[in-house]
Coordinates of C-alpha atoms and ligand atoms in Angstrom, one line a residue:
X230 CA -45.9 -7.6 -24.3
X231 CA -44.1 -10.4 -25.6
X232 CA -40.7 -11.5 -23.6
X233 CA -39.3 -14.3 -25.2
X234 CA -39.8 -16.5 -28.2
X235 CA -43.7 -17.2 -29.3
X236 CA -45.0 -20.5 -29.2
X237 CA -45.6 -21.0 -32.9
X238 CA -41.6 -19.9 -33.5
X239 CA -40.4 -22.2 -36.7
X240 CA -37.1 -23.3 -35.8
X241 CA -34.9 -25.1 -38.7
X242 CA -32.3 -24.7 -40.9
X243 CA -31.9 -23.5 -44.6
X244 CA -30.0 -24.6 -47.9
X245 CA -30.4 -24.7 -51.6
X246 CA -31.0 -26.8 -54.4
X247 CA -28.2 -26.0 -56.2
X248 CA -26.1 -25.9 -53.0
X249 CA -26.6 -29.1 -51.4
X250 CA -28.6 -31.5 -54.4
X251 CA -26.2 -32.3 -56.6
X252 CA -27.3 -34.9 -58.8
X253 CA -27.0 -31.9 -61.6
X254 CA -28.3 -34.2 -65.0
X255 CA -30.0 -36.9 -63.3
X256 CA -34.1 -37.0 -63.5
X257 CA -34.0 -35.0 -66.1
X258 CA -33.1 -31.7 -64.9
X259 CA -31.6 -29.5 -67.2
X260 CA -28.4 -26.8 -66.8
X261 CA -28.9 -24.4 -64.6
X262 CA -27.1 -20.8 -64.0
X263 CA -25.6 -22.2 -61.1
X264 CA -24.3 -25.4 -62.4
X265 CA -21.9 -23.2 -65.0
X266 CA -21.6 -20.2 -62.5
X267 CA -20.4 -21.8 -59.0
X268 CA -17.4 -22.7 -60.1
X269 CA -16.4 -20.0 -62.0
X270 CA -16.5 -17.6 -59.0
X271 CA -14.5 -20.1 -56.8
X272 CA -11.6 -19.2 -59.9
X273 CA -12.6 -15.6 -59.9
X274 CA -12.2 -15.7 -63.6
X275 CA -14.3 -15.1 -66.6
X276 CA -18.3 -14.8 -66.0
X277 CA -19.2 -18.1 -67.7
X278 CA -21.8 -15.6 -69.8
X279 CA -20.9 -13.2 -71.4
X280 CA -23.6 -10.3 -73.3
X281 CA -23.2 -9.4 -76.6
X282 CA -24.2 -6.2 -77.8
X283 CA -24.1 -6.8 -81.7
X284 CA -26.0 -9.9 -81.3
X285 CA -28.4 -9.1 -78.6
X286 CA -27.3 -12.1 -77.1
X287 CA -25.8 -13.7 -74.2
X288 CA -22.7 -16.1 -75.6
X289 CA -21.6 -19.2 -73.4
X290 CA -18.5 -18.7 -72.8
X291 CA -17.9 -21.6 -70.0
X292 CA -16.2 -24.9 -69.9
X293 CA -19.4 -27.3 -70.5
X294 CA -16.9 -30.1 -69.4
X295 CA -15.7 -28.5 -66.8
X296 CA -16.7 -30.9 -63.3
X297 CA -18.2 -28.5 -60.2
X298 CA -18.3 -29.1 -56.8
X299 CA -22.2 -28.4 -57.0
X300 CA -22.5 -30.8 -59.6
X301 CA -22.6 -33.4 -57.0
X302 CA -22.5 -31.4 -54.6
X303 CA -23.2 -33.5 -51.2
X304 CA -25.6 -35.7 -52.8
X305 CA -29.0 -34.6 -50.7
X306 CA -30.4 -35.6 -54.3
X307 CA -30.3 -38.6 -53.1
X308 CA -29.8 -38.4 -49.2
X309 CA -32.1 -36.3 -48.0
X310 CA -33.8 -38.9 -46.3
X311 CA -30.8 -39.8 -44.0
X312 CA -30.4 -35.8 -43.6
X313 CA -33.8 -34.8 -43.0
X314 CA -33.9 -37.5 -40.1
X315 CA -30.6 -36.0 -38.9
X316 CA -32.9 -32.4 -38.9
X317 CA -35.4 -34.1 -37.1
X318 CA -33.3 -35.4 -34.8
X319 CA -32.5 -31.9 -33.6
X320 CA -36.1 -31.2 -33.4
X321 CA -36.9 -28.7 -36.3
X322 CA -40.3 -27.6 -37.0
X323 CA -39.2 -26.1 -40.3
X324 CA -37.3 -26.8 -43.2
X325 CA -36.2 -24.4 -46.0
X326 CA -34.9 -25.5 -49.7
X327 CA -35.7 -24.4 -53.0
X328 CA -37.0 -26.0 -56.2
X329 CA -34.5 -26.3 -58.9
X330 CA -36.8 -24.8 -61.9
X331 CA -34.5 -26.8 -64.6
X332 CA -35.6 -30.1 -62.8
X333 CA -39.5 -28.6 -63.5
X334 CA -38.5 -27.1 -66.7
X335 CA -35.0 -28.2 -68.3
X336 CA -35.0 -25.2 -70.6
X337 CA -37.6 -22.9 -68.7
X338 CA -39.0 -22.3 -72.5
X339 CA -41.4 -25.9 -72.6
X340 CA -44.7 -25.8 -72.5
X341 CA -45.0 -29.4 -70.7
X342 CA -43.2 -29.9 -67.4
X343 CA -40.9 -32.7 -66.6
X344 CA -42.4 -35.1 -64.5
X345 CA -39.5 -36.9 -62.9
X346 CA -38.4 -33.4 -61.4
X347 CA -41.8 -32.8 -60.3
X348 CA -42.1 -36.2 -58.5
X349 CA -38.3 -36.0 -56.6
X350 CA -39.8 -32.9 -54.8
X351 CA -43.2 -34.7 -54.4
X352 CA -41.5 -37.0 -52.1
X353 CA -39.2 -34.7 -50.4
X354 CA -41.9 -32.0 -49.1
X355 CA -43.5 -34.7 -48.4
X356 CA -40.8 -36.4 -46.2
X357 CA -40.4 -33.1 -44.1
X358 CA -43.9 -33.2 -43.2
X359 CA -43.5 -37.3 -42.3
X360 CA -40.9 -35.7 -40.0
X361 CA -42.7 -32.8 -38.7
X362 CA -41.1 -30.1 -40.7
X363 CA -42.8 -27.4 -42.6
X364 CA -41.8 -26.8 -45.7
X365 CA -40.4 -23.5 -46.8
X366 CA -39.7 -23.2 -50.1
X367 CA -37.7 -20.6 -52.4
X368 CA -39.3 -20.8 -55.8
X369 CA -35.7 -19.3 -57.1
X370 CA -31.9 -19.5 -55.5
X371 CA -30.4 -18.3 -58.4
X372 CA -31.3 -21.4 -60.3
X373 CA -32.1 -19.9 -64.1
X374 CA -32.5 -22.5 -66.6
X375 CA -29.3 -21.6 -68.3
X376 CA -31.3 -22.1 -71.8
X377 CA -33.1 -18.5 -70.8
X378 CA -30.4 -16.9 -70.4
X379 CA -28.5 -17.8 -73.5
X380 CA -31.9 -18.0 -76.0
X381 CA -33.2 -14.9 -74.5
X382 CA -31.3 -12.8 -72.3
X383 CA -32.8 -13.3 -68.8
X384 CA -34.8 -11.3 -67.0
X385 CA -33.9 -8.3 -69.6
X386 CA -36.3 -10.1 -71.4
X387 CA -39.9 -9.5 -70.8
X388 CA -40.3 -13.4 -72.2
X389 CA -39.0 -14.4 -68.3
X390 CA -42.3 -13.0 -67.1
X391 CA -44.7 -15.2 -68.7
X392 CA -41.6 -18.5 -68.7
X393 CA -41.5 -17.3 -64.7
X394 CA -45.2 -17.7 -64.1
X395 CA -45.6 -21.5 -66.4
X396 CA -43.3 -22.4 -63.8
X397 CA -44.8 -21.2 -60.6
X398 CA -48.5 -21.9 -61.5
X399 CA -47.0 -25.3 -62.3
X400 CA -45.5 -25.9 -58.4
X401 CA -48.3 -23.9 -57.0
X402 CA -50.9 -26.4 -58.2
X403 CA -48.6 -29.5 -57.9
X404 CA -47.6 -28.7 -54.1
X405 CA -50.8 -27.0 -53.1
X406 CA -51.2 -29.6 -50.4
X407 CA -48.1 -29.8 -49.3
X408 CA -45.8 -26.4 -49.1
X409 CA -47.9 -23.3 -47.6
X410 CA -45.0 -21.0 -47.1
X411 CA -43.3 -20.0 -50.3
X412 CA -40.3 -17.5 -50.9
X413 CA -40.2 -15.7 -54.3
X414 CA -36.3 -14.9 -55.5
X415 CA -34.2 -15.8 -53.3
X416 CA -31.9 -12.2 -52.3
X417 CA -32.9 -10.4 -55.7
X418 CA -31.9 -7.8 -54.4
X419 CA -28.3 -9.4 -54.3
X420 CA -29.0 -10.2 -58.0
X421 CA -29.7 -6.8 -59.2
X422 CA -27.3 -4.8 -57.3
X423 CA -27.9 -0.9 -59.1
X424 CA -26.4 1.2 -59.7
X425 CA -23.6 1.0 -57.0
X426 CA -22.7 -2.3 -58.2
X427 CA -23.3 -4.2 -61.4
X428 CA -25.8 -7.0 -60.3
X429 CA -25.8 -9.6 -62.8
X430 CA -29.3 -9.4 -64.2
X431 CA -29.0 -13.5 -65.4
X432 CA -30.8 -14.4 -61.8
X433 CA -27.1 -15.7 -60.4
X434 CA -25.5 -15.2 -57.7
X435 CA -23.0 -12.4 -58.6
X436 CA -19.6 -11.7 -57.0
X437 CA -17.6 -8.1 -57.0
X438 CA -14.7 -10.9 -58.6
X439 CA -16.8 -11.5 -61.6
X440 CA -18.1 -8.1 -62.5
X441 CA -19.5 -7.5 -64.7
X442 CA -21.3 -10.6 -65.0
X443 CA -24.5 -9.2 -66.8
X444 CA -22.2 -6.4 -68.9
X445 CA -25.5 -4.9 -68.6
X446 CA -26.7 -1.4 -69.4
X447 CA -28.1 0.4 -66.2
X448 CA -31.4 0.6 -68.5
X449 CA -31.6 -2.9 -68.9
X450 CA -31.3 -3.3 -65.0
X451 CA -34.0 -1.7 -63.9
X452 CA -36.4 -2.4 -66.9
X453 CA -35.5 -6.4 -65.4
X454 CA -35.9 -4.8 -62.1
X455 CA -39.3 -3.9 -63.4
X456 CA -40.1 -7.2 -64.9
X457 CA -39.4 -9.1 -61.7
X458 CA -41.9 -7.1 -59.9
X459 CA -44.5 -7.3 -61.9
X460 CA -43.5 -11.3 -61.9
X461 CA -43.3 -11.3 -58.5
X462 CA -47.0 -9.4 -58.2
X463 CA -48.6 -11.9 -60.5
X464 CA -46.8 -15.0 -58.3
X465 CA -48.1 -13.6 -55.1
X466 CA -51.6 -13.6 -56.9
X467 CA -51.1 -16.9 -58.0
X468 CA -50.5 -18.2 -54.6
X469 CA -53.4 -16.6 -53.4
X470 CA -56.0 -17.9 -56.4
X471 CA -54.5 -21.7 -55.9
X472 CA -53.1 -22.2 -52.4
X473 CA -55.8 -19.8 -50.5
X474 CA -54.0 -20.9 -47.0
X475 CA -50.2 -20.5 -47.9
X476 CA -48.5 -17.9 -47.1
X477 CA -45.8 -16.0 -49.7
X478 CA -42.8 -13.4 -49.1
X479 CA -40.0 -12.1 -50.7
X480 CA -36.2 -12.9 -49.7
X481 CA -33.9 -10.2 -49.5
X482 CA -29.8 -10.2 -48.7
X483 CA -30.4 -7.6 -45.7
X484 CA -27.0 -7.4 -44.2
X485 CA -26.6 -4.7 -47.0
X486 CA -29.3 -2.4 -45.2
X487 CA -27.0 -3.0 -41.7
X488 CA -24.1 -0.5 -43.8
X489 CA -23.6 2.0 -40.7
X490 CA -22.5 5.5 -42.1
X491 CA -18.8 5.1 -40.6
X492 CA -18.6 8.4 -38.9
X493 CA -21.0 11.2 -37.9
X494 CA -19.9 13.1 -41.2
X495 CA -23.2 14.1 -43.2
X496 CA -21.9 12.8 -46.2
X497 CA -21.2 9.4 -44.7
X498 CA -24.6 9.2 -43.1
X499 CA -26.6 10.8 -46.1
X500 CA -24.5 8.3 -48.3
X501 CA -25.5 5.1 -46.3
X502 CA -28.8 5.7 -46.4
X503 CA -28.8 6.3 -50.2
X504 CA -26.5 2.9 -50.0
X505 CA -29.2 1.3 -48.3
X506 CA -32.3 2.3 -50.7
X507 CA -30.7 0.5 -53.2
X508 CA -31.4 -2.7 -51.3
X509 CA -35.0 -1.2 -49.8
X510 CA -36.3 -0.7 -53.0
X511 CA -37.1 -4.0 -53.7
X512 CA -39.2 -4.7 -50.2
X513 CA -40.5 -0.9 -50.7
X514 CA -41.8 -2.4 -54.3
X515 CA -42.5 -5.6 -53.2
X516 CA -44.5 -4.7 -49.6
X517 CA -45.7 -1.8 -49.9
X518 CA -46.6 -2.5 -53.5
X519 CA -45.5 0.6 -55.2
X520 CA -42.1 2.6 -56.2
X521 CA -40.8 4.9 -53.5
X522 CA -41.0 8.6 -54.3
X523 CA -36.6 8.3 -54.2
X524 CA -36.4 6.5 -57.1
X525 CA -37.4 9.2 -59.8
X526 CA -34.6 10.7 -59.2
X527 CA -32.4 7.3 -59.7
X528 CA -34.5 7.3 -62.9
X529 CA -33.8 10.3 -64.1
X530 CA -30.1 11.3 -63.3
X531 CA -29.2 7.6 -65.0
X532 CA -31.9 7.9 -67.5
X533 CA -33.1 4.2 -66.7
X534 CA -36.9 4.7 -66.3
X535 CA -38.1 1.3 -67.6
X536 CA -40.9 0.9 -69.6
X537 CA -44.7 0.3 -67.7
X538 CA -47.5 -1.2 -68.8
X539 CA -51.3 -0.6 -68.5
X540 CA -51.8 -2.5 -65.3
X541 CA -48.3 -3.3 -64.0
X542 CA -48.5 -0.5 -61.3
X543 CA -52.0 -2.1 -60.5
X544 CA -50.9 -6.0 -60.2
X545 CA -47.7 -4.7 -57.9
X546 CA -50.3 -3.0 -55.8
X547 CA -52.9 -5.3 -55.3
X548 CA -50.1 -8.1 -54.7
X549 CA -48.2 -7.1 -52.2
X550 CA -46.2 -9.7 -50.0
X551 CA -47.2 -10.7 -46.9
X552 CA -43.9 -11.1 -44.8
X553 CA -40.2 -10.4 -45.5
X554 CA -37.7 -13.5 -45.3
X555 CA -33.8 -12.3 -45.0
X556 CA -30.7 -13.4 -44.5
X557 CA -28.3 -11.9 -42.0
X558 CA -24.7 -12.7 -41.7
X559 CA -22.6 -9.7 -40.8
X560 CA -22.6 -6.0 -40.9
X561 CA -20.9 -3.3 -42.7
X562 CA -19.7 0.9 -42.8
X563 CA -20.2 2.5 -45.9
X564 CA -17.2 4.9 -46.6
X565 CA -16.4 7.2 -49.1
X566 CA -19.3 5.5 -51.4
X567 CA -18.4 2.0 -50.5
X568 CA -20.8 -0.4 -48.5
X569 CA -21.2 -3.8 -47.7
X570 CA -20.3 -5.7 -51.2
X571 CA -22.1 -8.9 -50.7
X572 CA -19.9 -12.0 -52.4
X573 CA -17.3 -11.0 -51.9
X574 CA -17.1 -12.4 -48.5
X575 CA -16.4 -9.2 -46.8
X576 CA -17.4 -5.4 -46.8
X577 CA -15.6 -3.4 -49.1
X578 CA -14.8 0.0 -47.5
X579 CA -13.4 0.4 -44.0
X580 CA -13.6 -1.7 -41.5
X581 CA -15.7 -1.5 -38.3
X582 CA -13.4 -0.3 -35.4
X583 CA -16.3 -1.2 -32.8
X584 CA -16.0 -4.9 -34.5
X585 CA -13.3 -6.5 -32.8
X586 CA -15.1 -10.2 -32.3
X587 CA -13.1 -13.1 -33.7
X588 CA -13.8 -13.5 -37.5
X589 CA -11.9 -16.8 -38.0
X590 CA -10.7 -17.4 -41.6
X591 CA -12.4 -18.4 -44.5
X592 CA -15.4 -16.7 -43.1
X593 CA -14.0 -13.1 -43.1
X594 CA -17.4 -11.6 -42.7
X595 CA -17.5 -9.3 -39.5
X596 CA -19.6 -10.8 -36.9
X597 CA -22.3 -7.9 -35.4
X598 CA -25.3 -9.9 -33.4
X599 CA -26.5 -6.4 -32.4
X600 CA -26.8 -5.3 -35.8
X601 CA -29.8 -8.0 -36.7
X602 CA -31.9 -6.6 -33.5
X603 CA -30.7 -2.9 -35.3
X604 CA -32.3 -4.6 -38.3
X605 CA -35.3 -6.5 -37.1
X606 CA -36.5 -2.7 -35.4
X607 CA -36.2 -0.9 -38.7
X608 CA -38.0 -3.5 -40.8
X609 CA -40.8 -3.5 -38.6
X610 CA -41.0 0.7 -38.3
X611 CA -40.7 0.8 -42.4
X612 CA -43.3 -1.9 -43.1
X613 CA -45.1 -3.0 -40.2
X614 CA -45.1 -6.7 -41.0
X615 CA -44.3 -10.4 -40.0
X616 CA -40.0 -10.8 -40.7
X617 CA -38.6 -14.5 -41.3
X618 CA -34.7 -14.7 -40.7
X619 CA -34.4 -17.5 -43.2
X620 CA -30.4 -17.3 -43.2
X621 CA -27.8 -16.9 -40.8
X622 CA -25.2 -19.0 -39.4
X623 CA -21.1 -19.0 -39.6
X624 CA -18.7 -20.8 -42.3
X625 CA -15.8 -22.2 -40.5
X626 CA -13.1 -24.5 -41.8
X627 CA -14.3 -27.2 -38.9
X628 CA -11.3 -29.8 -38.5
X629 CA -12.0 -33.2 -36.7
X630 CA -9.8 -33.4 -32.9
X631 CA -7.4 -36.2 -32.0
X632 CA -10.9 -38.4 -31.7
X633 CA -12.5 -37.6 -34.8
X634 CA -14.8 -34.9 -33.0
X635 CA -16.1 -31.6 -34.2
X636 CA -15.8 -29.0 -31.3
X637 CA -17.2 -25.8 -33.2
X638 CA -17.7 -23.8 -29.9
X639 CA -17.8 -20.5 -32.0
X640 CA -20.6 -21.4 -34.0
X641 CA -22.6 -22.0 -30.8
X642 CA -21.3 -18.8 -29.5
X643 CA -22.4 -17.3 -32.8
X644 CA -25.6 -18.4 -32.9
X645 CA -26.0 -17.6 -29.1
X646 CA -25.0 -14.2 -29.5
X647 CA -27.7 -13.7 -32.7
X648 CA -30.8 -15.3 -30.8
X649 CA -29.9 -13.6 -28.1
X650 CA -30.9 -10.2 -29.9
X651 CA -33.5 -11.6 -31.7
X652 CA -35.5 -12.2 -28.6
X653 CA -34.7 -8.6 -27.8
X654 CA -36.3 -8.0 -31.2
X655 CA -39.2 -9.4 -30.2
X656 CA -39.3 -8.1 -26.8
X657 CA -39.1 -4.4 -29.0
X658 CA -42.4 -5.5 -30.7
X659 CA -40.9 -7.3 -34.0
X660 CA -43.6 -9.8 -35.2
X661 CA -40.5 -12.6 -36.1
X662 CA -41.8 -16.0 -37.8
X663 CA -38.9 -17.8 -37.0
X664 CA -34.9 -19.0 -37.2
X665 CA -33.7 -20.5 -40.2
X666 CA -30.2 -21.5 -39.8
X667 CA -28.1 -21.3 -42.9
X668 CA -26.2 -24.6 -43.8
X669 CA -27.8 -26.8 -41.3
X670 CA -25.7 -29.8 -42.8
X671 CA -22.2 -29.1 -44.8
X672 CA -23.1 -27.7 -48.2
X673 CA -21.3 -25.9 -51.2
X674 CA -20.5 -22.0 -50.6
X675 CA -22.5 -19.9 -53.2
X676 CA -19.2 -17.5 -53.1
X677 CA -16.4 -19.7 -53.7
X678 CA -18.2 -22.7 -55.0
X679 CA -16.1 -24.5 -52.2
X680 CA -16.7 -26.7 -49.1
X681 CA -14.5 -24.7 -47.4
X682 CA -16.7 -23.0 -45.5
X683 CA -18.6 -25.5 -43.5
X684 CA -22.0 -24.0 -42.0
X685 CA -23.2 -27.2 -40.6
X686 CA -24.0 -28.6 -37.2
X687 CA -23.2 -32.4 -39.2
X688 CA -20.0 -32.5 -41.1
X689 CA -20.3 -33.7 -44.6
X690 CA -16.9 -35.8 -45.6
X691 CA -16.9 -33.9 -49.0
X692 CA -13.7 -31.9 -49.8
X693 CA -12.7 -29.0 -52.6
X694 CA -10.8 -31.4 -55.1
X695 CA -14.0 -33.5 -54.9
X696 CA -12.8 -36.7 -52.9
X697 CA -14.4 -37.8 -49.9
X698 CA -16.9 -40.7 -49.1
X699 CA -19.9 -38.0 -48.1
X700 CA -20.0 -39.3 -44.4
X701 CA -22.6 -37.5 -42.5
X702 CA -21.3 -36.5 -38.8
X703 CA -22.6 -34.4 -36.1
X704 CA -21.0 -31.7 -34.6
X705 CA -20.7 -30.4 -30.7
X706 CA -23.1 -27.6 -32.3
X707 CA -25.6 -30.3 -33.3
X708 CA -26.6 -31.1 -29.9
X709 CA -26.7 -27.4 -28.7
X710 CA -29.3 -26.0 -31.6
X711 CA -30.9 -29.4 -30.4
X712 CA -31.5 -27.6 -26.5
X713 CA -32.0 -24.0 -27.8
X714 CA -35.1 -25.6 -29.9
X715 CA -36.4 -28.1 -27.1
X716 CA -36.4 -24.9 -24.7
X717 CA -38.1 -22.8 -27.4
X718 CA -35.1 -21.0 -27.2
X719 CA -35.1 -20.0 -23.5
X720 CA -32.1 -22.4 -23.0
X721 CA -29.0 -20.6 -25.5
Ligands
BGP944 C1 -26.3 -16.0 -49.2 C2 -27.1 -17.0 -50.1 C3 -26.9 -18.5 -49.7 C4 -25.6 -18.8 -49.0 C5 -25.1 -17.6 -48.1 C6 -23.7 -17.9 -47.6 O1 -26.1 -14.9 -50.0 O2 -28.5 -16.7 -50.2 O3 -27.1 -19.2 -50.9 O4 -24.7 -19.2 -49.9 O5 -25.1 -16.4 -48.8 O6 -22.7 -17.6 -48.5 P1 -21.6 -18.6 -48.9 O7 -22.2 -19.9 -49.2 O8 -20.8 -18.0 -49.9 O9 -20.8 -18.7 -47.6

């Protein structure tokens, strides 16, 4: 019986390219999703693409001069060296970022990669392991050459499969030495929110603000759905064929499955769980490697049964993923058909009465620690294998004190309260990888497109309107994670 965390527990932090790089047109990257997207959530206005159903297209309809924060971000482009060694200082074993795909493939369409993209992430996987980190990579955080999305429509396109898998074999082969733990989408199942909530199916981060994004037909969703699975089969065969000795997963938004029915009325509890199949059906797919007897029904009261090929249902069996990676931030109830509505920064529906902990402003999100050991228990009874919490953590407005200090007590009490049930998880018989905290170092919110909220245990001097000289500074939090990870988190 295992009390406690194991010895081999990765402890590190998490961001994402898009998020923290900046650097958005330099070494020849090309636009991404998220470089015309961000922004456009933080004004809650128009999607910045728009589908067109006469001409089969998506239509740009954003401001291609318009300057976003993630544009430059916080410049890890360019610092990561000085911020790696700040990780390292705190002792992490483990690293998580993704690959930008329009630095590998500007417009996701070319046949030859771009070698000045490939050679930036060369030198930074290779950096974390100078430093003692293992790299753990997300092969996509909502970071869709925008080119595939305009040309041909995204994943409704079957073309993403074979654009998809140019890309991955190309990493897989170029990193094989150096990255043997690989995510596949990062939350997809945030991405292709059906049917409750119109998921934009242009692999971006959607927000209930923007819907709909994708403009969609419910069809189109899950014959994407399908395509991404099939993708996702053929990338975890991939892995296996070139990197033998790495280890791949999928990355799902999981705070969605902690949507408690919110009273003991049938309809709330029988509607939850429905809620929540809408997010299990891409682990059930994914892990168990086959469609869950629930969804013919889905299929057939929306009449959305995608197309399958010979050999698709064969691939997504013989490729299923070896661990799940989440992210946890907060839970939810799920009222009168309403859940958790992720990107929104908040649940929709009512509020938790049992939630009364402190949820300071902007992050909104209500805090539940007992709701990720809730979670870590269930995974393990549905599928039985290894679980990877590769995001949590608390965005706080952090202001400097009188001295120029960062006292973020209640992100140490948040993190406290969360590893604190995890090692309950574990003590429960969860088979948990590790602790990823999200934002480890300042970065750009993938809801607002701000720096508002502030995850990190170093300040970044980097504000909304874009000033700032991008001073890295640690917080009172920074030398806390720095004891939890030196005790192997006996000390919280
Ligand atoms: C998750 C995303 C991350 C991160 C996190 C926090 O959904 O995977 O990219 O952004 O949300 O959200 P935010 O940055 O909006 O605070």
């Amino acid at each position: 019986m295992t009390t406690g965390f194991p010895k081999n527990f990765m402890w590190g932090g998490a961001v994402a390219a898009n998020q923290c790089e900046g650097a958005y047109l330099e070494g020849g990257k090309g636009i991404n999703a998220t470089d015309v997207l961000v922004g456009i959530i933080a004004e809650g206005t128009h999607p910045s693409i728009k589908w067109n159903e006469e001409t089969k297209r998506y239509e740009p309809c954003y401001n291609p001069d318009k300057v976003y924060l993630s544009h430059d971000a916080v410049d890890f482009y360019h610092r990561y060296k000085e911020d790696l060694e700040l990780m390292a200082g705190m002792g992490f074993n483990a690293f998580r970022t993704s690959i930008s795909w329009a630095r590998i493939f500007p417009n996701g369409d070319e046949v030859e990669p771009n070698e000045e993209g490939l050679k930036f992430y060369d030198d930074l996987f290779s950096e974390m392991r100078r430093l003692g980190m293992e790299p753990v990579i997300t092969l996509s955080h909502y970071e869709t050459p925008l080119h595939l999305l305009t040309e041909y429509g995204g994943w409704a396109n079957e073309k993403m499969i074979d654009f998809w898998l140019r890309y991955v074999e190309t990493v897989f082969t170029r990193y094989k030495d150096l990255v043997k733990c690989w995510l596949t989408f990062n939350e997809i199942n945030n991405l292709f929110r059906i049917p409750f909530a119109a998921g934009a199916m242009l692999d971006i981060n959607p927000s209930d603000v923007n819907e709909p994004i994708s403009g969609l037909t419910i069809k189109q969703k899950y014959q994407g759905a399908h395509y991404v699975f099939v993708a996702n089969a053929k990338t975890v065969e991939l892995c296996h064929k070139i990197i033998p000795d790495a280890q791949i997963g999928c990355m799902l938004s999981l705070s969605h499955i902690v949507s408690y029915p919110y009273s003991c009325n049938p309809e709330d509890v029988f509607g939850a769980m429905q809620f929540q199949r809408n997010h299990y059906l891409w682990s059930d797919v994914m892990c168990r490697g086959e469609y869950p007897a629930y969804i013919h029904r889905i299929w057939e009261e929306n009449n959305c049964k995608p197309i399958i090929k010979e050999g698709d249902l064969e691939v997504i069996k013989n490729n299923p993923c070896q661990f799940i990676a989440f992210s946890y931030y907060m839970s939810a109830v799920f009222k009168d058909g309403v859940g958790m509505a992720a990107g929104t920064g908040g649940a929709k529906g009512a509020k938790n009465p049992y939630l009364t902990m402190y949820s300071p402003e902007p992050w909104t999100w209500p805090v539940d620690p007992k709701g990720l050991r809730y979670l870590c228990n269930v995974l393990t009874d549905r599928y039985r294998l290894p679980l990877f919490i590769v995001e949590n953590g608390i965005g706080l407005d952090d202001q400097a004190n009188e001295n120029g200090e960062y006292i973020d007590t209640f992100r140490m009490e948040y993190i406290k309260m969360h590893l604190s049930e995890i090692k309950e998880a574990i003590h429960d018989g969860c088979d948990i990888m590790g602790y990823l905290y999200w934002g480890p170092f300042d970065i750009v919110s993938a809801g607002t497109g701000e720096m508002k909220k502030r995850y990190g245990f170093v300040h970044i001097d980097r504000n909304n309107d874009g000033t700032g000289t991008l001073k890295r500074t640690k917080k009172k939090s920074y030398e806390y994670y720095k004891k939890v990870i030196a005790s192997n988190g006996e000390d919280l």
